[in-house]
Amino acid sequence: MIKLLEPQFTVERIWGISPITLKKMGVTTILADLDNTLVAWNKADGDTDFFEWHNLLIKNNIQLIVVSNNTTSRVARAVKPFGLPFESWSMKPFPRGILKTLKDFNLNKDEVIMVGDQIMTDIIAANLAKVKSVLVKPLVNTDGILTKTNRAIANMVLKNLDIKWEKDLVERNRN
Ligand SMILES: [Mg+2]
């Protein structure tokens, strides 16, 4: 059970993930959660960090696809300035949304990473879909009411995992 909850990587912010590291790992595509991973959950739009990092990805030919449980209108609005493809209503922790995205974009499991701020949705979905799972710190600490219970469970898991937050992707030692 614990393996399902365990992220392969733990990174402080998604913008810390460098194209150079991704290329070394053979990663062509980042699947990213939206709320509290790319954009603060209580804001409609992205920040300058997001813009700068996205430009870096474009320069390096790394694809970014949003895989979110949120509504189509919320996701469409947030990704519009970036012109990002997205999968909304993705139903994480079920792997369905990730697997559909892999199929739609003709991607292999080993060339993608799934990045998100929630163990109970993003990390479980990534692990079930058998793609590399990356946990980031939530952009803001306050929570939407729906995620509070998930966060409480996740905090218990984090305590047991002895998490070290890295700046970029660094493989964790898993026992
Ligand atoms: Mg999130």
Tab-separated table of N, CA and C and ligand atoms in Angstrom:
chain	number	residue	atom	x	y	z
A	1	MET	N	0.832	-1.214	0.000
A	1	MET	CA	0.000	0.000	0.000
A	1	MET	C	0.856	1.250	0.000
A	2	ILE	N	1.896	1.264	0.866
A	2	ILE	CA	2.713	2.467	0.972
A	2	ILE	C	3.388	2.805	-0.356
A	3	LYS	N	3.776	1.809	-1.131
A	3	LYS	CA	4.442	2.045	-2.423
A	3	LYS	C	3.559	2.870	-3.358
A	4	LEU	N	2.280	2.624	-3.263
A	4	LEU	CA	1.324	3.331	-4.117
A	4	LEU	C	1.280	4.823	-3.773
A	5	LEU	N	1.566	5.115	-2.517
A	5	LEU	CA	1.510	6.502	-2.031
A	5	LEU	C	2.856	7.215	-2.157
A	6	GLU	N	3.859	6.473	-2.586
A	6	GLU	CA	5.218	6.999	-2.513
A	6	GLU	C	5.672	7.639	-3.825
A	7	PRO	N	6.046	8.940	-3.772
A	7	PRO	CA	6.546	9.575	-4.990
A	7	PRO	C	7.974	9.120	-5.307
A	8	GLN	N	8.282	9.032	-6.586
A	8	GLN	CA	9.639	8.659	-7.000
A	8	GLN	C	10.605	9.834	-6.803
A	9	PHE	N	10.066	11.039	-6.976
A	9	PHE	CA	10.866	12.254	-6.806
A	9	PHE	C	10.096	13.251	-5.951
A	10	THR	N	10.833	14.058	-5.202
A	10	THR	CA	10.201	15.135	-4.441
A	10	THR	C	10.966	16.419	-4.739
A	11	VAL	N	10.266	17.386	-5.327
A	11	VAL	CA	10.882	18.636	-5.775
A	11	VAL	C	10.098	19.794	-5.167
A	12	GLU	N	10.825	20.793	-4.734
A	12	GLU	CA	10.179	21.911	-4.052
A	12	GLU	C	9.137	22.614	-4.938
A	13	ARG	N	9.569	23.029	-6.135
A	13	ARG	CA	8.682	23.703	-7.078
A	13	ARG	C	8.816	23.069	-8.453
A	14	ILE	N	7.732	23.062	-9.200
A	14	ILE	CA	7.783	22.463	-10.537
A	14	ILE	C	8.800	23.204	-11.416
A	15	TRP	N	8.976	24.520	-11.180
A	15	TRP	CA	9.920	25.300	-12.011
A	15	TRP	C	11.374	24.915	-11.761
A	16	GLY	N	11.616	24.137	-10.715
A	16	GLY	CA	12.977	23.666	-10.463
A	16	GLY	C	13.385	22.553	-11.415
A	17	ILE	N	12.420	21.916	-12.037
A	17	ILE	CA	12.708	20.786	-12.922
A	17	ILE	C	13.320	21.307	-14.221
A	18	SER	N	14.588	20.959	-14.447
A	18	SER	CA	15.295	21.552	-15.590
A	18	SER	C	15.229	20.648	-16.818
A	19	PRO	N	15.125	21.286	-17.994
A	19	PRO	CA	15.105	20.537	-19.255
A	19	PRO	C	16.337	19.649	-19.417
A	20	ILE	N	17.477	20.091	-18.893
A	20	ILE	CA	18.709	19.297	-19.021
A	20	ILE	C	18.554	17.966	-18.291
A	21	THR	N	18.030	18.043	-17.065
A	21	THR	CA	17.808	16.821	-16.282
A	21	THR	C	16.805	15.910	-16.992
A	22	LEU	N	15.732	16.512	-17.513
A	22	LEU	CA	14.707	15.723	-18.201
A	22	LEU	C	15.298	14.998	-19.395
A	23	LYS	N	16.130	15.716	-20.164
A	23	LYS	CA	16.741	15.103	-21.359
A	23	LYS	C	17.655	13.945	-20.978
A	24	LYS	N	18.403	14.130	-19.896
A	24	LYS	CA	19.281	13.039	-19.415
A	24	LYS	C	18.466	11.802	-19.069
A	25	MET	N	17.246	12.037	-18.561
A	25	MET	CA	16.377	10.927	-18.159
A	25	MET	C	15.557	10.377	-19.332
A	26	GLY	N	15.674	11.019	-20.484
A	26	GLY	CA	14.889	10.590	-21.637
A	26	GLY	C	13.431	11.011	-21.566
A	27	VAL	N	13.166	12.056	-20.795
A	27	VAL	CA	11.787	12.542	-20.651
A	27	VAL	C	11.499	13.622	-21.704
A	28	THR	N	10.434	13.404	-22.478
A	28	THR	CA	10.045	14.364	-23.519
A	28	THR	C	8.849	15.202	-23.092
A	29	THR	N	8.104	14.702	-22.099
A	29	THR	CA	6.810	15.306	-21.789
A	29	THR	C	6.554	15.337	-20.289
A	30	ILE	N	6.089	16.491	-19.827
A	30	ILE	CA	5.686	16.627	-18.428
A	30	ILE	C	4.164	16.648	-18.376
A	31	LEU	N	3.603	15.737	-17.609
A	31	LEU	CA	2.180	15.814	-17.293
A	31	LEU	C	2.104	16.521	-15.950
A	32	ALA	N	1.331	17.600	-15.877
A	32	ALA	CA	1.328	18.376	-14.643
A	32	ALA	C	-0.081	18.631	-14.154
A	33	ASP	N	-0.234	18.492	-12.861
A	33	ASP	CA	-1.447	18.917	-12.183
A	33	ASP	C	-1.539	20.447	-12.305
A	34	LEU	N	-2.728	20.991	-12.200
A	34	LEU	CA	-2.892	22.448	-12.314
A	34	LEU	C	-2.851	23.147	-10.952
A	35	ASP	N	-3.876	22.886	-10.130
A	35	ASP	CA	-4.060	23.657	-8.897
A	35	ASP	C	-2.999	23.355	-7.846
A	36	ASN	N	-2.333	24.408	-7.438
A	36	ASN	CA	-1.281	24.347	-6.416
A	36	ASN	C	0.019	23.693	-6.902
A	37	THR	N	0.035	23.307	-8.185
A	37	THR	CA	1.275	22.797	-8.791
A	37	THR	C	1.785	23.842	-9.778
A	38	LEU	N	0.931	24.256	-10.719
A	38	LEU	CA	1.293	25.289	-11.704
A	38	LEU	C	0.725	26.656	-11.321
A	39	VAL	N	-0.442	26.637	-10.711
A	39	VAL	CA	-1.165	27.866	-10.377
A	39	VAL	C	-1.724	27.714	-8.959
A	40	ALA	N	-1.631	28.778	-8.151
A	40	ALA	CA	-2.215	28.723	-6.806
A	40	ALA	C	-3.703	28.400	-6.936
A	41	TRP	N	-4.206	27.519	-6.085
A	41	TRP	CA	-5.573	27.002	-6.263
A	41	TRP	C	-6.622	28.106	-6.239
A	42	ASN	N	-6.310	29.208	-5.509
A	42	ASN	CA	-7.296	30.285	-5.351
A	42	ASN	C	-7.072	31.431	-6.339
A	43	LYS	N	-6.181	31.218	-7.329
A	43	LYS	CA	-5.962	32.230	-8.367
A	43	LYS	C	-6.339	31.656	-9.719
A	44	ALA	N	-6.793	32.536	-10.598
A	44	ALA	CA	-7.222	32.063	-11.911
A	44	ALA	C	-6.039	31.873	-12.851
A	45	ASP	N	-4.985	32.665	-12.659
A	45	ASP	CA	-3.922	32.693	-13.661
A	45	ASP	C	-2.557	32.330	-13.093
A	46	GLY	N	-1.637	32.048	-14.008
A	46	GLY	CA	-0.280	31.662	-13.633
A	46	GLY	C	0.601	32.854	-13.304
A	47	ASP	N	1.725	32.557	-12.707
A	47	ASP	CA	2.680	33.553	-12.238
A	47	ASP	C	3.840	33.683	-13.231
A	48	THR	N	4.731	34.656	-12.972
A	48	THR	CA	5.876	34.838	-13.880
A	48	THR	C	6.804	33.624	-13.866
A	49	ASP	N	6.940	32.959	-12.708
A	49	ASP	CA	7.767	31.743	-12.640
A	49	ASP	C	7.302	30.706	-13.652
A	50	PHE	N	6.006	30.582	-13.735
A	50	PHE	CA	5.378	29.634	-14.668
A	50	PHE	C	5.720	30.034	-16.113
A	51	PHE	N	5.569	31.326	-16.438
A	51	PHE	CA	5.870	31.810	-17.791
A	51	PHE	C	7.324	31.544	-18.167
A	52	GLU	N	8.229	31.895	-17.262
A	52	GLU	CA	9.663	31.753	-17.553
A	52	GLU	C	10.049	30.286	-17.748
A	53	TRP	N	9.540	29.444	-16.857
A	53	TRP	CA	9.850	28.012	-16.949
A	53	TRP	C	9.237	27.422	-18.219
A	54	HIS	N	8.037	27.850	-18.546
A	54	HIS	CA	7.373	27.349	-19.754
A	54	HIS	C	8.166	27.729	-21.008
A	55	ASN	N	8.694	28.951	-21.027
A	55	ASN	CA	9.536	29.375	-22.163
A	55	ASN	C	10.778	28.495	-22.291
A	56	LEU	N	11.354	28.153	-21.166
A	56	LEU	CA	12.526	27.283	-21.142
A	56	LEU	C	12.186	25.891	-21.717
A	57	LEU	N	11.016	25.405	-21.359
A	57	LEU	CA	10.574	24.094	-21.868
A	57	LEU	C	10.414	24.148	-23.384
A	58	ILE	N	9.803	25.236	-23.868
A	58	ILE	CA	9.583	25.378	-25.314
A	58	ILE	C	10.922	25.374	-26.053
A	59	LYS	N	11.877	26.171	-25.533
A	59	LYS	CA	13.214	26.248	-26.151
A	59	LYS	C	13.871	24.887	-26.231
A	60	ASN	N	13.580	24.049	-25.262
A	60	ASN	CA	14.214	22.737	-25.183
A	60	ASN	C	13.333	21.599	-25.693
A	61	ASN	N	12.232	21.984	-26.351
A	61	ASN	CA	11.371	20.962	-26.950
A	61	ASN	C	10.771	19.974	-25.956
A	62	ILE	N	10.511	20.440	-24.752
A	62	ILE	CA	9.846	19.592	-23.766
A	62	ILE	C	8.366	19.968	-23.758
A	63	GLN	N	7.528	18.969	-23.904
A	63	GLN	CA	6.082	19.190	-23.970
A	63	GLN	C	5.484	19.227	-22.556
A	64	LEU	N	4.544	20.153	-22.360
A	64	LEU	CA	3.850	20.245	-21.070
A	64	LEU	C	2.349	20.053	-21.298
A	65	ILE	N	1.785	19.066	-20.626
A	65	ILE	CA	0.350	18.789	-20.748
A	65	ILE	C	-0.258	18.803	-19.347
A	66	VAL	N	-1.344	19.543	-19.179
A	66	VAL	CA	-1.995	19.623	-17.871
A	66	VAL	C	-2.995	18.470	-17.720
A	67	VAL	N	-2.865	17.742	-16.627
A	67	VAL	CA	-3.819	16.664	-16.305
A	67	VAL	C	-4.451	17.025	-14.968
A	68	SER	N	-5.682	17.528	-15.026
A	68	SER	CA	-6.311	18.095	-13.835
A	68	SER	C	-7.654	17.446	-13.548
A	69	ASN	N	-7.992	17.376	-12.271
A	69	ASN	CA	-9.320	16.921	-11.873
A	69	ASN	C	-10.346	18.046	-11.941
A	70	ASN	N	-9.887	19.244	-12.186
A	70	ASN	CA	-10.789	20.391	-12.162
A	70	ASN	C	-11.678	20.430	-13.422
A	71	THR	N	-12.601	21.372	-13.411
A	71	THR	CA	-13.555	21.481	-14.506
A	71	THR	C	-12.889	21.998	-15.782
A	72	THR	N	-13.504	21.704	-16.909
A	72	THR	CA	-12.959	22.134	-18.189
A	72	THR	C	-12.828	23.647	-18.257
A	73	SER	N	-13.810	24.390	-17.726
A	73	SER	CA	-13.752	25.857	-17.827
A	73	SER	C	-12.604	26.427	-16.987
A	74	ARG	N	-12.416	25.887	-15.780
A	74	ARG	CA	-11.320	26.341	-14.921
A	74	ARG	C	-9.954	26.064	-15.582
A	75	VAL	N	-9.785	24.841	-16.081
A	75	VAL	CA	-8.500	24.464	-16.666
A	75	VAL	C	-8.255	25.246	-17.950
A	76	ALA	N	-9.286	25.349	-18.790
A	76	ALA	CA	-9.142	26.050	-20.071
A	76	ALA	C	-8.726	27.495	-19.840
A	77	ARG	N	-9.317	28.133	-18.858
A	77	ARG	CA	-8.987	29.518	-18.570
A	77	ARG	C	-7.534	29.673	-18.097
A	78	ALA	N	-7.106	28.783	-17.219
A	78	ALA	CA	-5.760	28.881	-16.648
A	78	ALA	C	-4.673	28.604	-17.685
A	79	VAL	N	-4.925	27.699	-18.619
A	79	VAL	CA	-3.867	27.334	-19.574
A	79	VAL	C	-3.888	28.191	-20.845
A	80	LYS	N	-4.934	28.973	-21.011
A	80	LYS	CA	-5.092	29.752	-22.246
A	80	LYS	C	-3.872	30.620	-22.596
A	81	PRO	N	-3.321	31.395	-21.625
A	81	PRO	CA	-2.171	32.235	-21.972
A	81	PRO	C	-0.950	31.423	-22.426
A	82	PHE	N	-0.935	30.163	-22.093
A	82	PHE	CA	0.216	29.313	-22.413
A	82	PHE	C	-0.046	28.425	-23.634
A	83	GLY	N	-1.289	28.366	-24.037
A	83	GLY	CA	-1.652	27.508	-25.160
A	83	GLY	C	-1.375	26.033	-24.887
A	84	LEU	N	-1.558	25.619	-23.650
A	84	LEU	CA	-1.223	24.239	-23.295
A	84	LEU	C	-2.365	23.275	-23.587
A	85	PRO	N	-2.009	22.083	-24.062
A	85	PRO	CA	-3.031	21.036	-24.134
A	85	PRO	C	-3.379	20.560	-22.729
A	86	PHE	N	-4.594	20.070	-22.546
A	86	PHE	CA	-4.968	19.621	-21.198
A	86	PHE	C	-6.014	18.519	-21.229
A	87	GLU	N	-6.033	17.800	-20.112
A	87	GLU	CA	-7.071	16.805	-19.846
A	87	GLU	C	-7.746	17.261	-18.555
A	88	SER	N	-9.039	17.617	-18.609
A	88	SER	CA	-9.755	18.021	-17.397
A	88	SER	C	-10.580	16.833	-16.899
A	89	TRP	N	-11.223	16.960	-15.752
A	89	TRP	CA	-12.009	15.862	-15.172
A	89	TRP	C	-11.225	14.550	-15.224
A	90	SER	N	-9.959	14.595	-14.869
A	90	SER	CA	-9.111	13.426	-15.127
A	90	SER	C	-9.307	12.294	-14.109
A	91	MET	N	-10.024	12.577	-13.035
A	91	MET	CA	-10.388	11.549	-12.057
A	91	MET	C	-9.211	10.867	-11.364
A	92	LYS	N	-8.115	11.640	-11.170
A	92	LYS	CA	-7.057	11.112	-10.311
A	92	LYS	C	-7.687	10.899	-8.927
A	93	PRO	N	-7.404	9.876	-8.183
A	93	PRO	CA	-6.276	8.937	-8.278
A	93	PRO	C	-6.434	7.791	-9.277
A	94	PHE	N	-7.530	7.747	-10.021
A	94	PHE	CA	-7.600	6.701	-11.040
A	94	PHE	C	-6.619	7.052	-12.156
A	95	PRO	N	-6.008	6.074	-12.766
A	95	PRO	CA	-4.994	6.374	-13.787
A	95	PRO	C	-5.583	6.769	-15.146
A	96	ARG	N	-6.901	6.719	-15.257
A	96	ARG	CA	-7.590	6.915	-16.534
A	96	ARG	C	-7.131	8.141	-17.331
A	97	GLY	N	-7.081	9.313	-16.634
A	97	GLY	CA	-6.735	10.568	-17.313
A	97	GLY	C	-5.313	10.555	-17.849
A	98	ILE	N	-4.404	9.977	-17.075
A	98	ILE	CA	-3.007	9.882	-17.506
A	98	ILE	C	-2.899	8.924	-18.694
A	99	LEU	N	-3.544	7.767	-18.576
A	99	LEU	CA	-3.465	6.768	-19.647
A	99	LEU	C	-4.088	7.284	-20.945
A	100	LYS	N	-5.183	8.039	-20.809
A	100	LYS	CA	-5.833	8.619	-21.993
A	100	LYS	C	-4.889	9.625	-22.666
A	101	THR	N	-4.217	10.422	-21.835
A	101	THR	CA	-3.281	11.414	-22.372
A	101	THR	C	-2.122	10.727	-23.103
A	102	LEU	N	-1.603	9.659	-22.518
A	102	LEU	CA	-0.512	8.917	-23.171
A	102	LEU	C	-0.960	8.416	-24.548
A	103	LYS	N	-2.194	7.911	-24.583
A	103	LYS	CA	-2.730	7.366	-25.831
A	103	LYS	C	-2.958	8.486	-26.852
A	104	ASP	N	-3.612	9.574	-26.392
A	104	ASP	CA	-3.932	10.688	-27.294
A	104	ASP	C	-2.683	11.319	-27.896
A	105	PHE	N	-1.614	11.375	-27.107
A	105	PHE	CA	-0.399	12.051	-27.566
A	105	PHE	C	0.677	11.057	-28.016
A	106	ASN	N	0.289	9.779	-28.063
A	106	ASN	CA	1.202	8.749	-28.552
A	106	ASN	C	2.530	8.736	-27.779
A	107	LEU	N	2.420	8.686	-26.467
A	107	LEU	CA	3.595	8.741	-25.604
A	107	LEU	C	3.837	7.395	-24.926
A	108	ASN	N	5.117	7.080	-24.733
A	108	ASN	CA	5.481	5.898	-23.940
A	108	ASN	C	5.537	6.278	-22.466
A	109	LYS	N	5.292	5.290	-21.612
A	109	LYS	CA	5.299	5.559	-20.172
A	109	LYS	C	6.638	6.073	-19.669
A	110	ASP	N	7.719	5.589	-20.271
A	110	ASP	CA	9.045	5.963	-19.752
A	110	ASP	C	9.533	7.318	-20.247
A	111	GLU	N	8.789	7.989	-21.131
A	111	GLU	CA	9.224	9.313	-21.580
A	111	GLU	C	8.431	10.449	-20.919
A	112	VAL	N	7.609	10.107	-19.918
A	112	VAL	CA	6.844	11.150	-19.235
A	112	VAL	C	7.084	11.114	-17.721
A	113	ILE	N	6.863	12.272	-17.098
A	113	ILE	CA	6.769	12.332	-15.640
A	113	ILE	C	5.413	12.950	-15.319
A	114	MET	N	4.851	12.561	-14.200
A	114	MET	CA	3.613	13.187	-13.717
A	114	MET	C	3.961	13.973	-12.460
A	115	VAL	N	3.675	15.282	-12.491
A	115	VAL	CA	4.028	16.154	-11.374
A	115	VAL	C	2.768	16.690	-10.708
A	116	GLY	N	2.704	16.603	-9.378
A	116	GLY	CA	1.546	17.158	-8.686
A	116	GLY	C	1.835	17.384	-7.223
A	117	ASP	N	0.941	18.129	-6.565
A	117	ASP	CA	1.166	18.488	-5.161
A	117	ASP	C	0.430	17.572	-4.190
A	118	GLN	N	-0.336	16.611	-4.723
A	118	GLN	CA	-1.118	15.771	-3.811
A	118	GLN	C	-0.842	14.287	-3.968
A	119	ILE	N	-0.436	13.688	-2.868
A	119	ILE	CA	-0.187	12.245	-2.858
A	119	ILE	C	-1.457	11.486	-3.189
A	120	MET	N	-2.580	11.896	-2.563
A	120	MET	CA	-3.811	11.119	-2.661
A	120	MET	C	-4.454	11.147	-4.049
A	121	THR	N	-4.029	12.074	-4.895
A	121	THR	CA	-4.565	12.079	-6.261
A	121	THR	C	-3.426	11.899	-7.271
A	122	ASP	N	-2.527	12.879	-7.339
A	122	ASP	CA	-1.490	12.900	-8.384
A	122	ASP	C	-0.525	11.720	-8.300
A	123	ILE	N	-0.027	11.462	-7.101
A	123	ILE	CA	1.014	10.437	-6.954
A	123	ILE	C	0.419	9.036	-7.121
A	124	ILE	N	-0.728	8.805	-6.518
A	124	ILE	CA	-1.367	7.495	-6.685
A	124	ILE	C	-1.698	7.243	-8.161
A	125	ALA	N	-2.255	8.251	-8.828
A	125	ALA	CA	-2.603	8.097	-10.250
A	125	ALA	C	-1.365	7.784	-11.085
A	126	ALA	N	-0.267	8.506	-10.816
A	126	ALA	CA	0.982	8.278	-11.562
A	126	ALA	C	1.512	6.873	-11.311
A	127	ASN	N	1.497	6.465	-10.053
A	127	ASN	CA	2.010	5.134	-9.711
A	127	ASN	C	1.139	4.030	-10.313
A	128	LEU	N	-0.182	4.249	-10.304
A	128	LEU	CA	-1.075	3.250	-10.916
A	128	LEU	C	-0.873	3.183	-12.433
A	129	ALA	N	-0.592	4.349	-13.033
A	129	ALA	CA	-0.374	4.393	-14.487
A	129	ALA	C	1.042	3.938	-14.840
A	130	LYS	N	1.875	3.729	-13.804
A	130	LYS	CA	3.266	3.295	-13.977
A	130	LYS	C	4.104	4.305	-14.765
A	131	VAL	N	3.895	5.589	-14.430
A	131	VAL	CA	4.784	6.633	-14.947
A	131	VAL	C	5.535	7.239	-13.746
A	132	LYS	N	6.634	7.905	-14.027
A	132	LYS	CA	7.434	8.483	-12.943
A	132	LYS	C	6.598	9.517	-12.186
A	133	SER	N	6.602	9.414	-10.857
A	133	SER	CA	5.784	10.309	-10.044
A	133	SER	C	6.655	11.348	-9.337
A	134	VAL	N	6.231	12.607	-9.433
A	134	VAL	CA	6.988	13.709	-8.832
A	134	VAL	C	6.061	14.514	-7.932
A	135	LEU	N	6.386	14.551	-6.650
A	135	LEU	CA	5.597	15.348	-5.708
A	135	LEU	C	6.256	16.712	-5.538
A	136	VAL	N	5.454	17.780	-5.624
A	136	VAL	CA	5.953	19.128	-5.337
A	136	VAL	C	5.225	19.674	-4.109
A	137	LYS	N	5.843	20.676	-3.473
A	137	LYS	CA	5.152	21.352	-2.374
A	137	LYS	C	3.995	22.149	-2.951
A	138	PRO	N	2.853	22.170	-2.277
A	138	PRO	CA	1.752	23.001	-2.779
A	138	PRO	C	2.156	24.474	-2.829
A	139	LEU	N	1.739	25.191	-3.892
A	139	LEU	CA	2.111	26.606	-4.059
A	139	LEU	C	1.603	27.476	-2.925
A	140	VAL	N	0.399	27.206	-2.462
A	140	VAL	CA	-0.100	27.910	-1.273
A	140	VAL	C	-0.550	26.890	-0.243
A	141	ASN	N	-0.424	27.256	1.015
A	141	ASN	CA	-0.700	26.297	2.077
A	141	ASN	C	-2.167	26.173	2.444
A	142	THR	N	-2.929	27.224	2.188
A	142	THR	CA	-4.356	27.109	2.478
A	142	THR	C	-4.995	26.195	1.448
A	143	ASP	N	-6.024	25.514	1.830
A	143	ASP	CA	-6.614	24.504	0.971
A	143	ASP	C	-8.038	24.814	0.594
A	144	GLY	N	-8.424	24.359	-0.583
A	144	GLY	CA	-9.838	24.316	-0.909
A	144	GLY	C	-10.445	23.252	-0.010
A	145	ILE	N	-11.677	23.401	0.367
A	145	ILE	CA	-12.313	22.512	1.346
A	145	ILE	C	-12.275	21.049	0.915
A	146	LEU	N	-12.373	20.795	-0.376
A	146	LEU	CA	-12.441	19.420	-0.867
A	146	LEU	C	-11.156	18.634	-0.655
A	147	THR	N	-10.027	19.347	-0.553
A	147	THR	CA	-8.763	18.624	-0.481
A	147	THR	C	-8.229	18.518	0.945
A	148	LYS	N	-8.962	19.057	1.903
A	148	LYS	CA	-8.439	19.087	3.281
A	148	LYS	C	-8.207	17.702	3.874
A	149	THR	N	-9.146	16.803	3.672
A	149	THR	CA	-9.002	15.447	4.211
A	149	THR	C	-7.842	14.730	3.539
A	150	ASN	N	-7.770	14.869	2.209
A	150	ASN	CA	-6.662	14.271	1.471
A	150	ASN	C	-5.332	14.755	1.998
A	151	ARG	N	-5.269	16.052	2.254
A	151	ARG	CA	-4.014	16.656	2.713
A	151	ARG	C	-3.624	16.114	4.095
A	152	ALA	N	-4.624	15.914	4.949
A	152	ALA	CA	-4.335	15.396	6.289
A	152	ALA	C	-3.742	13.988	6.210
A	153	ILE	N	-4.295	13.167	5.349
A	153	ILE	CA	-3.762	11.805	5.165
A	153	ILE	C	-2.355	11.893	4.577
A	154	ALA	N	-2.198	12.768	3.568
A	154	ALA	CA	-0.895	12.915	2.911
A	154	ALA	C	0.184	13.358	3.891
A	155	ASN	N	-0.176	14.243	4.805
A	155	ASN	CA	0.800	14.712	5.792
A	155	ASN	C	1.303	13.573	6.672
A	156	MET	N	0.406	12.657	6.993
A	156	MET	CA	0.810	11.484	7.777
A	156	MET	C	1.777	10.622	6.976
A	157	VAL	N	1.465	10.458	5.679
A	157	VAL	CA	2.340	9.661	4.812
A	157	VAL	C	3.711	10.324	4.693
A	158	LEU	N	3.717	11.637	4.478
A	158	LEU	CA	4.978	12.377	4.328
A	158	LEU	C	5.878	12.217	5.545
A	159	LYS	N	5.275	12.248	6.708
A	159	LYS	CA	6.053	12.084	7.943
A	159	LYS	C	6.783	10.745	7.950
A	160	ASN	N	6.105	9.729	7.447
A	160	ASN	CA	6.693	8.390	7.438
A	160	ASN	C	7.723	8.170	6.342
A	161	LEU	N	7.690	9.020	5.321
A	161	LEU	CA	8.572	8.806	4.170
A	161	LEU	C	9.930	9.485	4.299
A	162	ASP	N	10.096	10.359	5.262
A	162	ASP	CA	11.353	11.073	5.427
A	162	ASP	C	11.729	11.818	4.140
A	163	ILE	N	10.852	12.721	3.763
A	163	ILE	CA	10.980	13.454	2.501
A	163	ILE	C	12.084	14.508	2.569
A	164	LYS	N	12.894	14.548	1.511
A	164	LYS	CA	13.847	15.642	1.349
A	164	LYS	C	13.439	16.388	0.072
A	165	TRP	N	13.120	17.667	0.236
A	165	TRP	CA	12.680	18.444	-0.930
A	165	TRP	C	13.894	18.914	-1.724
A	166	GLU	N	13.983	18.469	-2.982
A	166	GLU	CA	15.113	18.825	-3.837
A	166	GLU	C	14.762	20.034	-4.694
A	167	LYS	N	15.799	20.635	-5.300
A	167	LYS	CA	15.567	21.756	-6.226
A	167	LYS	C	15.181	21.248	-7.615
A	168	ASP	N	15.742	20.085	-7.977
A	168	ASP	CA	15.497	19.499	-9.301
A	168	ASP	C	15.220	18.013	-9.077
A	169	LEU	N	15.018	17.260	-10.139
A	169	LEU	CA	14.741	15.838	-9.995
A	169	LEU	C	15.974	15.090	-9.505
A	170	VAL	N	15.883	14.525	-8.333
A	170	VAL	CA	16.950	13.681	-7.786
A	170	VAL	C	16.279	12.414	-7.285
A	171	GLU	N	16.745	11.275	-7.762
A	171	GLU	CA	16.103	10.014	-7.388
A	171	GLU	C	16.160	9.805	-5.876
A	172	ARG	N	15.025	9.475	-5.270
A	172	ARG	CA	14.982	9.202	-3.833
A	172	ARG	C	15.478	7.796	-3.555
A	173	ASN	N	16.075	7.620	-2.413
A	173	ASN	CA	16.425	6.263	-1.979
A	173	ASN	C	15.180	5.648	-1.374
A	174	ARG	N	14.691	4.613	-1.998
A	174	ARG	CA	13.502	3.940	-1.462
A	174	ARG	C	13.901	2.576	-0.937
A	175	ASN	N	13.394	2.249	0.214
A	175	ASN	CA	13.734	0.947	0.797
A	175	ASN	C	12.778	-0.135	0.281
B	1	MG	MG	-3.168	20.089	-7.029
